[in-house]
XYZ file of C-alpha atoms in Angstrom:
707
model
C -7.720 9.853 16.512
C -9.036 7.143 14.346
C -9.260 7.043 10.581
C -11.513 4.947 8.526
C -10.642 3.953 4.892
C -13.881 3.049 3.052
C -11.748 2.429 0.024
C -9.368 -0.376 0.934
C -5.833 -0.554 -0.465
C -5.364 -4.143 -0.961
C -2.319 -5.838 0.529
C -1.716 -7.102 -2.936
C 0.027 -4.080 -4.481
C -0.629 -4.847 -8.168
C -3.929 -2.818 -7.705
C -2.099 0.260 -6.509
C -2.313 2.058 -9.944
C -6.033 1.593 -10.390
C -6.794 2.699 -6.842
C -5.259 6.008 -7.531
C -8.342 7.379 -9.279
C -10.959 6.172 -6.941
C -13.561 8.532 -5.992
C -12.723 10.531 -2.968
C -14.930 10.143 0.212
C -14.743 11.638 3.705
C -11.706 10.351 5.667
C -10.436 8.488 2.656
C -6.734 8.945 2.083
C -6.112 9.288 -1.721
C -2.968 7.736 -3.097
C -1.168 7.640 -6.364
C 0.962 5.048 -7.909
C 3.995 6.858 -6.408
C 2.711 7.054 -2.761
C 0.702 4.081 -1.774
C -0.712 3.142 1.650
C -0.421 -0.506 2.933
C -3.276 -1.627 4.994
C -2.233 -4.379 7.670
C -5.159 -6.403 9.338
C -4.077 -7.460 12.825
C -6.021 -9.730 15.246
C -5.257 -9.211 18.961
C -6.588 -11.782 21.532
C -5.889 -12.656 25.104
C -4.842 -16.058 26.285
C -8.351 -17.485 26.102
C -8.773 -16.379 22.418
C -11.075 -13.374 23.290
C -10.353 -10.197 21.247
C -8.871 -7.301 23.202
C -10.770 -4.182 22.395
C -10.212 -0.517 22.574
C -6.593 -0.543 21.405
C -5.248 2.728 19.796
C -2.444 3.576 17.390
C -0.037 4.208 20.250
C -0.480 0.479 21.527
C 1.028 -0.808 18.294
C 4.537 -0.957 16.718
C 4.754 -1.780 13.096
C 8.134 -2.755 11.266
C 8.734 -3.016 7.603
C 11.971 -5.014 6.756
C 13.171 -3.960 10.424
C 12.515 -0.332 10.077
C 9.838 1.013 12.312
C 6.841 2.729 10.535
C 4.694 5.626 11.299
C 1.151 4.262 11.729
C -1.088 6.959 9.776
C -4.275 5.500 10.626
C -6.025 2.753 12.524
C -9.493 1.357 12.183
C -11.130 -1.097 14.644
C -13.795 -3.249 12.837
C -16.164 -5.434 14.788
C -17.340 -8.290 12.614
C -19.599 -9.919 15.291
C -22.702 -8.409 13.875
C -24.491 -11.141 12.053
C -27.002 -9.452 9.858
C -26.889 -6.551 7.319
C -29.481 -4.562 5.644
C -30.905 -6.150 2.391
C -29.117 -5.083 -0.801
C -26.890 -2.683 1.072
C -23.428 -2.030 -0.461
C -20.415 -3.904 0.623
C -19.042 -1.356 3.297
C -16.624 -3.613 5.096
C -13.075 -2.787 4.547
C -11.687 -5.568 2.335
C -8.474 -5.607 4.424
C -10.592 -6.616 7.517
C -13.198 -8.841 5.947
C -13.187 -12.531 7.001
C -12.594 -14.980 4.045
C -13.127 -18.617 4.905
C -12.067 -21.267 2.350
C -13.699 -24.642 3.078
C -11.081 -27.094 1.761
C -12.232 -30.824 1.338
C -9.298 -33.173 1.268
C -10.677 -36.144 -0.834
C -7.296 -38.001 -0.801
C -6.257 -38.243 2.847
C -9.744 -39.047 4.218
C -12.151 -41.864 3.938
C -15.394 -41.142 2.011
C -17.717 -41.642 4.907
C -15.710 -39.125 6.985
C -16.015 -36.636 4.107
C -19.679 -36.951 4.246
C -19.780 -36.166 7.878
C -17.562 -33.257 7.268
C -20.115 -32.029 4.734
C -22.765 -31.567 7.374
C -20.353 -29.918 9.750
C -19.218 -27.422 6.956
C -22.605 -26.749 5.700
C -23.843 -26.058 9.361
C -20.838 -23.648 9.747
C -21.667 -21.794 6.322
C -25.435 -21.572 6.800
C -25.630 -20.955 10.572
C -22.204 -19.907 11.763
C -20.494 -17.230 9.621
C -21.943 -13.761 9.581
C -23.493 -11.923 6.522
C -20.299 -9.836 6.044
C -18.132 -12.824 5.874
C -17.212 -14.358 2.360
C -16.983 -18.090 1.916
C -15.330 -20.190 -0.788
C -15.268 -23.967 -1.358
C -12.533 -26.075 -2.831
C -11.515 -29.703 -3.046
C -8.128 -31.406 -3.200
C -7.162 -34.774 -4.696
C -3.471 -35.914 -5.237
C -4.528 -36.760 -8.788
C -6.055 -33.376 -9.820
C -4.686 -31.133 -7.263
C -6.684 -28.061 -5.996
C -10.149 -27.348 -7.481
C -12.027 -24.153 -6.633
C -15.709 -24.817 -6.809
C -17.023 -21.382 -5.660
C -14.848 -18.228 -5.197
C -15.186 -16.047 -2.114
C -18.803 -14.809 -1.908
C -21.624 -13.912 0.376
C -23.977 -16.055 -1.535
C -24.832 -18.925 0.711
C -26.961 -20.814 -1.818
C -23.980 -21.195 -4.214
C -21.558 -22.252 -1.295
C -24.137 -24.796 0.004
C -24.738 -26.409 -3.350
C -20.971 -26.692 -3.845
C -20.592 -28.413 -0.378
C -23.528 -30.640 -1.186
C -21.908 -32.113 -4.399
C -18.195 -31.336 -3.763
C -18.018 -30.844 -7.490
C -18.276 -34.589 -8.052
C -21.907 -34.578 -9.427
C -22.470 -33.349 -12.827
C -24.002 -29.742 -12.719
C -25.775 -28.214 -15.637
C -23.689 -26.217 -18.147
C -24.577 -22.757 -17.330
C -22.048 -21.192 -19.888
C -19.465 -21.586 -16.993
C -18.750 -18.556 -14.950
C -14.884 -18.019 -15.328
C -14.910 -16.064 -11.882
C -16.677 -18.929 -10.114
C -19.366 -17.051 -8.303
C -21.938 -19.161 -9.955
C -21.827 -23.011 -9.201
C -25.157 -24.152 -10.193
C -27.842 -21.315 -10.450
C -30.203 -23.557 -12.225
C -30.581 -26.136 -9.439
C -30.363 -23.809 -6.389
C -33.514 -22.380 -4.901
C -32.290 -19.451 -2.747
C -35.281 -19.515 -0.609
C -34.659 -23.040 0.608
C -30.914 -22.577 1.247
C -31.340 -21.920 4.988
C -31.759 -25.529 5.858
C -29.581 -28.648 5.777
C -31.734 -30.810 3.800
C -30.925 -32.361 0.293
C -27.834 -33.966 1.738
C -28.539 -37.633 2.212
C -30.053 -38.299 -1.237
C -26.678 -37.458 -2.708
C -24.547 -39.338 -0.369
C -24.564 -42.677 -2.250
C -23.422 -41.016 -5.376
C -20.645 -38.989 -3.550
C -19.434 -42.171 -1.557
C -19.120 -43.987 -4.839
C -17.199 -41.398 -6.632
C -14.855 -40.873 -3.528
C -14.263 -44.472 -3.304
C -13.114 -44.682 -6.878
C -10.695 -41.794 -6.253
C -9.422 -43.568 -3.106
C -8.844 -46.717 -5.109
C -6.350 -44.880 -7.356
C -4.215 -44.116 -4.340
C -3.960 -47.354 -2.470
C -0.201 -48.153 -3.059
C 1.305 -48.817 0.307
C 4.976 -48.107 -0.449
C 6.469 -45.276 1.807
C 8.005 -43.669 -1.301
C 4.745 -43.378 -2.891
C 3.242 -42.160 0.245
C 5.893 -39.547 0.520
C 5.320 -38.306 -2.959
C 1.576 -37.999 -2.071
C 2.264 -35.839 0.829
C 4.750 -33.869 -1.098
C 2.156 -33.162 -3.812
C -0.207 -32.021 -1.013
C 2.246 -29.558 0.474
C 3.083 -28.170 -2.940
C -0.611 -27.753 -3.798
C -1.329 -26.029 -0.381
C 1.628 -23.690 -1.023
C 0.495 -22.762 -4.589
C -3.024 -22.145 -3.261
C -1.644 -19.814 -0.679
C 0.379 -17.901 -3.280
C -2.830 -17.447 -5.491
C -4.831 -16.266 -2.469
C -2.411 -13.558 -2.014
C -4.328 -11.659 -4.722
C -7.440 -11.685 -2.344
C -7.466 -8.790 0.068
C -7.476 -9.444 3.831
C -7.000 -12.472 6.083
C -7.784 -15.807 4.524
C -8.868 -18.621 6.979
C -8.610 -21.970 5.358
C -10.783 -24.555 7.004
C -9.000 -27.810 5.985
C -11.281 -30.877 6.386
C -8.972 -34.051 6.514
C -7.880 -37.107 8.316
C -4.192 -36.323 7.728
C -1.344 -38.557 6.639
C 1.093 -40.683 8.548
C 3.207 -38.168 10.503
C 6.135 -40.628 10.654
C 6.726 -39.767 6.896
C 7.784 -36.351 8.026
C 8.840 -36.637 11.699
C 10.249 -40.141 11.740
C 9.552 -42.728 14.529
C 10.908 -43.575 17.870
C 14.085 -45.535 17.866
C 13.768 -49.206 18.888
C 15.860 -51.204 21.312
C 17.727 -52.776 18.272
C 18.497 -49.439 16.850
C 19.830 -48.124 20.156
C 22.158 -51.111 20.269
C 23.460 -50.342 16.804
C 23.989 -46.681 17.653
C 25.710 -47.515 20.870
C 28.102 -50.157 19.148
C 28.938 -47.716 16.420
C 26.961 -49.562 13.667
C 24.979 -46.349 12.668
C 24.891 -47.541 9.021
C 22.420 -50.266 10.034
C 19.907 -47.655 11.154
C 17.311 -46.265 8.489
C 18.128 -42.505 9.020
C 15.014 -41.434 7.004
C 12.636 -43.852 8.885
C 14.217 -42.812 12.203
C 14.614 -39.053 11.888
C 12.008 -38.412 9.055
C 12.209 -37.195 5.488
C 14.202 -33.902 5.242
C 12.807 -33.125 1.923
C 9.297 -33.253 3.167
C 10.273 -31.225 6.199
C 11.710 -28.591 3.871
C 8.379 -28.624 1.883
C 6.433 -28.032 5.098
C 8.424 -25.096 6.013
C 8.203 -23.604 2.480
C 4.400 -24.164 2.567
C 4.008 -22.483 5.997
C 6.082 -19.494 4.842
C 3.946 -19.018 1.799
C 0.860 -19.038 4.001
C 2.204 -16.438 6.278
C 3.399 -14.202 3.435
C -0.060 -14.335 1.716
C -1.889 -13.631 4.929
C -3.372 -17.260 5.192
C -4.121 -19.354 8.166
C -4.757 -23.153 7.910
C -7.129 -24.571 10.476
C -7.086 -28.376 10.339
C -10.262 -30.099 11.157
C -9.611 -33.813 12.059
C -12.803 -35.200 10.319
C -11.977 -38.897 11.681
C -13.686 -38.244 14.844
C -13.599 -40.580 17.737
C -12.965 -44.210 16.884
C -13.604 -47.385 18.955
C -10.726 -49.957 19.025
C -12.459 -53.332 18.117
C -10.003 -55.223 20.274
C -9.913 -53.167 23.457
C -13.242 -51.315 23.037
C -11.281 -48.254 24.152
C -11.657 -44.953 22.348
C -8.727 -44.202 20.125
C -7.634 -40.766 18.599
C -6.831 -40.427 14.965
C -3.275 -41.811 14.481
C -2.695 -39.154 11.757
C -3.699 -36.119 13.967
C -0.003 -35.165 14.374
C 0.393 -34.497 10.661
C -2.458 -32.023 10.935
C -0.694 -30.230 13.601
C 2.397 -30.216 11.512
C 0.426 -28.477 8.742
C -1.639 -26.068 10.746
C 0.723 -24.968 13.622
C 3.313 -23.177 11.500
C 0.679 -21.047 9.830
C -0.736 -19.780 13.075
C -3.729 -22.073 12.867
C -4.848 -24.951 15.146
C -6.384 -28.492 14.999
C -9.891 -28.991 15.808
C -9.608 -32.416 17.372
C -11.685 -35.606 17.669
C -15.268 -34.527 17.887
C -18.314 -35.464 15.911
C -19.853 -31.989 16.467
C -17.534 -29.091 15.670
C -20.087 -26.295 16.441
C -18.200 -25.300 19.587
C -14.764 -25.332 17.873
C -16.028 -23.264 14.961
C -17.703 -20.791 17.424
C -14.411 -20.240 19.050
C -12.781 -19.552 15.778
C -15.529 -17.114 14.864
C -15.098 -15.308 18.286
C -11.328 -15.147 18.053
C -11.495 -13.586 14.568
C -14.290 -11.099 15.140
C -12.252 -7.926 15.918
C -9.675 -6.666 13.360
C -7.440 -3.680 13.738
C -6.361 -2.244 10.354
C -3.046 -0.337 10.616
C -2.089 1.938 7.544
C 1.355 3.053 6.738
C 3.273 4.459 3.857
C 6.130 2.080 2.726
C 9.274 2.921 0.921
C 9.235 1.288 -2.428
C 12.280 -0.275 -3.922
C 10.769 -0.577 -7.555
C 11.665 -4.237 -7.687
C 8.775 -6.045 -9.050
C 7.451 -8.738 -6.671
C 9.965 -7.861 -3.816
C 8.918 -9.237 -0.474
C 8.857 -6.894 2.556
C 8.779 -8.618 5.961
C 6.306 -7.109 8.455
C 6.345 -7.370 12.193
C 3.579 -6.111 14.517
C 3.996 -5.572 18.262
C 1.226 -4.771 20.739
C 1.664 -3.116 24.071
C -1.076 -5.065 25.966
C -0.561 -7.503 28.840
C -1.028 -11.169 27.793
C -1.819 -10.328 24.170
C -1.478 -12.585 21.303
C -0.860 -10.984 17.972
C -1.910 -12.490 14.596
C -0.868 -10.486 11.493
C 0.479 -11.239 8.025
C 4.408 -11.869 7.705
C 4.814 -9.422 4.907
C 3.644 -8.106 1.524
C 4.940 -8.208 -2.046
C 5.586 -5.071 -4.128
C 3.296 -4.800 -7.112
C 3.561 -7.363 -9.902
C 2.655 -6.666 -13.409
C -0.761 -8.148 -14.743
C 1.125 -10.074 -17.235
C 3.073 -11.870 -14.540
C -0.093 -13.146 -12.795
C -1.427 -16.760 -13.376
C -4.912 -17.261 -14.857
C -6.284 -18.160 -11.411
C -4.636 -15.133 -9.905
C -6.195 -12.942 -12.383
C -9.653 -14.524 -11.834
C -9.343 -14.125 -8.033
C -8.242 -10.528 -8.436
C -11.246 -9.616 -10.553
C -13.708 -11.642 -8.260
C -12.222 -9.760 -5.287
C -12.961 -6.436 -6.879
C -16.575 -7.543 -7.684
C -17.243 -8.998 -4.262
C -16.196 -5.964 -2.297
C -17.444 -3.461 -4.899
C -14.044 -1.900 -4.847
C -14.427 1.409 -6.646
C -11.811 0.914 -9.607
C -12.269 3.238 -12.640
C -9.090 2.602 -14.488
C -11.606 2.003 -17.236
C -14.580 4.244 -17.222
C -17.572 1.861 -17.149
C -21.330 2.809 -17.092
C -24.128 0.258 -16.941
C -27.927 0.586 -17.462
C -30.554 -2.141 -17.399
C -34.389 -2.319 -17.798
C -36.993 -5.042 -16.980
C -39.478 -6.136 -19.836
C -42.125 -8.651 -19.296
C -42.324 -12.013 -21.003
C -45.430 -14.061 -21.653
C -44.172 -16.672 -19.129
C -41.302 -17.063 -16.804
C -38.824 -14.524 -15.650
C -38.785 -10.873 -16.963
C -36.274 -10.244 -19.595
C -33.528 -7.786 -18.575
C -31.473 -6.134 -21.367
C -28.179 -4.783 -20.057
C -26.082 -2.126 -21.571
C -22.411 -1.493 -20.754
C -20.472 1.404 -22.006
C -16.541 1.689 -21.715
C -14.288 4.462 -22.501
C -12.390 3.628 -25.621
C -9.308 5.762 -25.000
C -8.644 4.072 -21.658
C -9.186 0.656 -23.342
C -6.478 1.416 -25.854
C -4.000 2.923 -23.396
C -0.892 0.841 -23.102
C -2.191 -1.642 -25.470
C 0.615 -3.685 -27.026
C -1.111 -6.477 -28.901
C -2.809 -6.038 -32.300
C -5.884 -7.767 -30.721
C -7.683 -6.059 -27.834
C -8.881 -8.802 -25.536
C -11.924 -7.620 -23.251
C -13.636 -9.336 -20.420
C -17.262 -8.370 -19.417
C -18.765 -9.721 -16.152
C -22.294 -8.829 -14.812
C -23.768 -10.352 -11.666
C -27.285 -9.739 -10.521
C -27.835 -10.180 -6.554
C -31.277 -10.151 -5.053
C -32.097 -8.645 -1.583
C -30.816 -11.782 0.213
C -27.424 -11.527 -1.770
C -28.348 -14.596 -3.686
C -26.858 -14.772 -7.221
C -29.749 -14.922 -9.613
C -28.156 -14.681 -12.976
C -24.874 -13.524 -14.544
C -23.239 -12.536 -17.824
C -19.638 -13.534 -18.428
C -17.955 -13.071 -21.856
C -14.492 -12.554 -23.335
C -13.839 -11.488 -26.784
C -11.153 -9.976 -29.107
C -11.357 -6.971 -31.140
C -9.024 -6.210 -34.145
C -7.529 -2.878 -33.237
C -6.707 -1.882 -36.826
C -10.574 -2.195 -37.610
C -12.013 -0.562 -34.396
C -9.436 1.949 -33.123
C -11.141 5.047 -34.680
C -14.624 4.039 -33.367
C -13.230 3.227 -29.926
C -11.561 6.590 -29.610
C -14.795 8.466 -30.679
C -17.527 6.462 -29.258
C -15.910 3.761 -27.043
C -17.161 0.176 -26.589
C -20.871 -0.708 -26.120
C -21.810 -4.120 -24.974
C -25.280 -5.551 -24.813
C -26.294 -8.605 -22.737
C -29.291 -10.294 -21.308
C -30.431 -11.484 -17.900
C -33.512 -13.324 -16.768
C -34.813 -12.361 -13.266
C -37.974 -12.825 -11.394
C -39.946 -9.904 -9.681
C -37.789 -8.162 -6.969
C -34.980 -5.611 -6.214
C -31.551 -6.334 -7.545
C -28.109 -4.963 -7.205
C -26.218 -5.298 -10.489
C -22.310 -5.442 -10.488
C -20.547 -5.022 -13.721
C -16.738 -5.445 -14.261
C -14.865 -4.830 -17.604
C -11.105 -5.806 -17.917
C -8.586 -5.478 -20.681
C -6.997 -8.910 -20.814
C -3.652 -7.634 -22.007
C -3.080 -4.713 -19.739
C -5.139 -5.778 -16.747
C -6.986 -2.348 -16.538
C -10.387 -2.625 -14.915
C -13.429 -0.670 -14.259
C -16.337 -1.269 -12.052
C -19.988 -0.040 -12.128
C -22.879 -0.862 -9.671
C -26.503 -0.218 -10.307
C -29.761 -1.028 -8.698
C -32.689 -2.471 -10.578
C -36.312 -3.150 -9.584
C -38.157 -5.733 -11.622
C -41.942 -5.390 -11.177
C -44.653 -8.014 -11.193
C -46.082 -6.594 -14.554
C -49.721 -7.430 -13.460
C -52.430 -5.990 -15.661
C -53.492 -3.653 -12.987
C -49.950 -2.313 -12.622
C -49.079 0.745 -14.858
C -45.169 0.763 -15.201
C -42.693 3.074 -16.502
C -39.122 2.111 -17.506
C -36.288 4.497 -16.706
C -35.730 6.864 -19.680
C -33.202 5.449 -22.097
C -31.026 7.932 -23.858
C -30.287 6.950 -27.403
C -27.492 7.652 -29.871
C -26.485 6.496 -33.343
C -25.188 3.013 -33.459
C -22.264 3.665 -35.822
C -20.414 5.963 -33.383
C -19.078 3.318 -31.200
C -17.892 -0.364 -31.394
C -21.070 -2.497 -30.547
C -20.664 -5.977 -29.233
C -23.683 -8.250 -28.666
C -23.607 -10.823 -25.935
C -23.750 -14.616 -26.734
C -27.189 -16.131 -26.700
C -27.772 -17.753 -23.329
C -27.479 -21.501 -22.782
C -29.838 -21.876 -19.738
C -32.284 -24.545 -20.704
C -35.012 -23.416 -18.147
C -34.689 -19.637 -19.090
C -36.885 -17.988 -21.699
C -35.587 -17.223 -25.253
C -34.925 -13.539 -25.460
C -35.908 -11.339 -28.386
C -33.409 -9.893 -30.602
C -31.115 -7.021 -29.676
C -33.448 -3.986 -29.009
C -32.335 -1.679 -31.651
C -34.703 1.308 -32.159
C -35.337 2.153 -35.818
C -36.263 5.687 -36.829
C -36.766 6.635 -40.429
C -33.325 7.827 -41.000
C -31.232 6.192 -38.275
C -30.537 3.267 -35.879
C -30.259 4.057 -32.404
C -28.687 2.290 -29.492
C -28.903 3.013 -25.622
C -26.204 5.277 -24.047
C -25.862 4.402 -20.225
C -24.441 7.889 -19.223
C -24.683 10.168 -22.141
C -22.947 13.446 -22.565
C -25.731 16.143 -23.360
C -24.828 19.613 -24.498
C -27.005 22.383 -23.376
C -29.268 23.680 -26.177
C -28.865 20.523 -28.249
C -31.503 17.945 -28.736
C -30.918 14.264 -27.550
C -33.244 11.338 -28.305
C -34.762 9.719 -25.229
C -36.881 6.453 -25.398
C -39.649 6.103 -22.889
C -41.421 2.509 -22.553
C -44.754 2.304 -20.626
C -46.890 -0.574 -19.844
C -50.771 -0.573 -19.113
C -51.291 3.020 -20.148
C -54.320 2.564 -22.260
C -54.316 2.143 -26.037
C -51.265 2.930 -28.094
C -51.648 6.237 -29.836
C -54.239 7.502 -27.481
C -54.459 11.383 -27.369
C -55.078 11.256 -23.706
C -51.477 10.339 -22.796
C -49.574 13.384 -21.441
C -45.817 13.599 -21.110
C -43.778 15.976 -18.918
C -40.523 16.121 -17.156
C -37.948 17.990 -14.997
C -34.266 18.006 -14.655
C -32.916 17.285 -11.206
C -29.375 17.873 -9.664
C -27.514 14.729 -8.630
C -28.832 15.080 -4.991
C -32.201 15.321 -6.279
C -32.976 19.043 -6.225
C -35.061 20.473 -8.927
C -33.025 22.423 -11.482
C -35.434 23.242 -14.449
C -38.423 22.058 -16.310
C -37.508 19.493 -18.993
C -38.092 20.525 -22.571
C -39.518 17.293 -24.123
C -40.947 17.053 -27.660
C -42.643 13.946 -28.874
C -40.613 12.634 -31.929
C -42.715 9.468 -32.669
C -43.991 6.222 -31.435
C -42.435 2.643 -32.090
C -44.997 0.174 -33.023
C -44.966 -3.231 -31.216
C -46.721 -6.459 -31.107
C -47.625 -6.036 -27.439
C -50.609 -3.742 -27.007
C -49.990 -3.256 -23.302
C -46.709 -1.635 -24.244
C -45.974 1.783 -25.657
C -42.569 3.259 -26.719
C -42.312 6.835 -27.133
C -39.358 8.588 -28.715
C -38.780 12.055 -27.277
C -36.358 14.901 -28.030
C -34.891 16.306 -24.771
C -33.296 19.903 -25.087
C -31.753 21.316 -21.961
C -31.432 24.997 -21.859
C -28.523 26.215 -19.633
C -27.003 23.591 -17.426
C -23.546 24.112 -15.859
C -21.124 21.049 -16.154
C -21.939 18.161 -13.847
C -24.273 15.160 -13.408
C -28.026 15.362 -13.616
C -31.098 13.318 -13.630
C -33.904 13.526 -16.236
C -37.239 12.575 -14.668
C -40.078 11.830 -17.048
C -43.798 11.932 -15.975
C -46.426 10.031 -17.958
C -50.215 10.334 -17.291
C -53.169 8.852 -19.081
C -56.185 10.948 -18.637
C -58.423 8.184 -19.990
C -57.425 5.391 -17.425
C -56.011 7.716 -14.689
C -52.723 5.727 -14.746
C -49.670 7.685 -13.994
C -46.006 7.015 -13.260
C -42.525 8.530 -13.339
C -39.056 7.371 -13.746
C -35.545 8.846 -13.978
C -32.202 8.403 -15.701
C -28.775 10.166 -15.265
C -26.908 12.221 -17.818
C -23.896 14.381 -17.796
C -23.073 17.828 -19.135
C -19.484 18.039 -20.053
């Protein structure tokens, strides 16, 4: 029998507590902080690298620290399907999803070789990987270490732009996305990202920059060379440890020419050295030169161990290609190729060797990683933070080659994570839409027309105040808010990213009674969008995710349009935070915060309000192209629907008043909505609008909750 786990329990167990309250779905195994499932992704291939299909739980053996475990569930996930439905939710189990990190080595490679690698990498990203795969881009230099340009994402436009520039050309300041989904939104046209153009015109600038970097590293002394190699292995090891916060297998595509392998493995003995050894004059032999540097050998072992523990595999791509010996006119291989093997082989990866076209090698890599078995078991916890558990997986299949992570770490506290690990963890939740509700988060948005350019999209986020304050130790409450808008092709079109501090002594009472309300702004062209919003407490690490759909119409004069009803409440009940003004130079300037003024109160939006039966709530309805404002021909009606869309009752709506505006095509109605006798649960208020004079009509709905 097979089980499917739509809500993935990440291999990084620091998320175990927040997953305990995830919404239950069919065949989902719900866990608590005391009893957690660990999911182990396993790849099984034959001798030719072809996945072996139709394996069952009885075909596997799983050991945790040498003790055989009962496999509670198994899921076989085929990643070979290339395309997905537009704007569909991310349904792939994060433990099985393929994550490719394209890593450009700018120190151990010549500039022209890197430019050739760019084209191969871009071809791989745009035409090789599947829609369900996530890709990240990073660079490495000895001087600056690892630099992540784009985090793991399905947005090929951002990945492509990062590959084009390698982060060496100045990009416009977009308010900088701390989670690094956005590399350069202002300069990327998602509709043109399917091709390989735009590469050559940047080559000269990149070559010049790379040559400058190379000039800083031209010292020839072996000691300096060894220091450079040691810096490389340390950086790769640190990268692997950070990637442990990302769920699933991480395949690192390392594009490099490698270093002189003799620095690690030594050289063959000469005739003179053999004579010294035979005559007992061993002191004359340079042991480090002959047998290699033991420190570097230890660094390589440690790096490989970190890769295996973090479920990372390094695939080294020899970007030197084939070379012609000028003296013998014979084809010579890259003399540093062996060093790439030393890096890749201990992690379970291989070297893609000596070719100017890597399409075939990349295709083999995609084939061998296309089928993943996810094994679930319940571990025994020691309670020791960060303790490592060694895993071993055996498969009862003839000629099977098994690739699985070497183990996992017990949960580390959020405060023990590095800034990069925290960013990767938040990005992983957003990218996979992992349903975390440690913090109750609600999001609503509306599209409003502008005189020119993209539509103005106000975004309201509401966070439960009691959860925000829970386990808070600092006098300042640090909050992080991230909102990303993806179009139907999964291209990132705009984002909000802000971090701010609240003085608990001044806001605690409001937070407990009304929570936190955040207001931000997006700029989006017409189309359908998926909004992902994540809020995190910077001190405790508690997170909450909310996902919503949004349609931005064309707002043509012939198109009558009704915004989704917006429930309003008094502004002084909650802590209100307004987002920073945007810095996009090519985006429109937005109006002020859309407060609704009535004669006696100031009202703000409530994304998911709690409505009491028999009590009136204020609802704002904004309509476009419904005739002249104030016309008596405008009729309003409504109904209450259950969450599944079934009609429950007619909505009692009373016109409270109209809000005057400068735009004569726009009408804003304030309504009192009074439900009669609803049982506790979630509902939808659907509002109908009809203009008897023009014949225009439309309807829209918004959710609310009865406690």
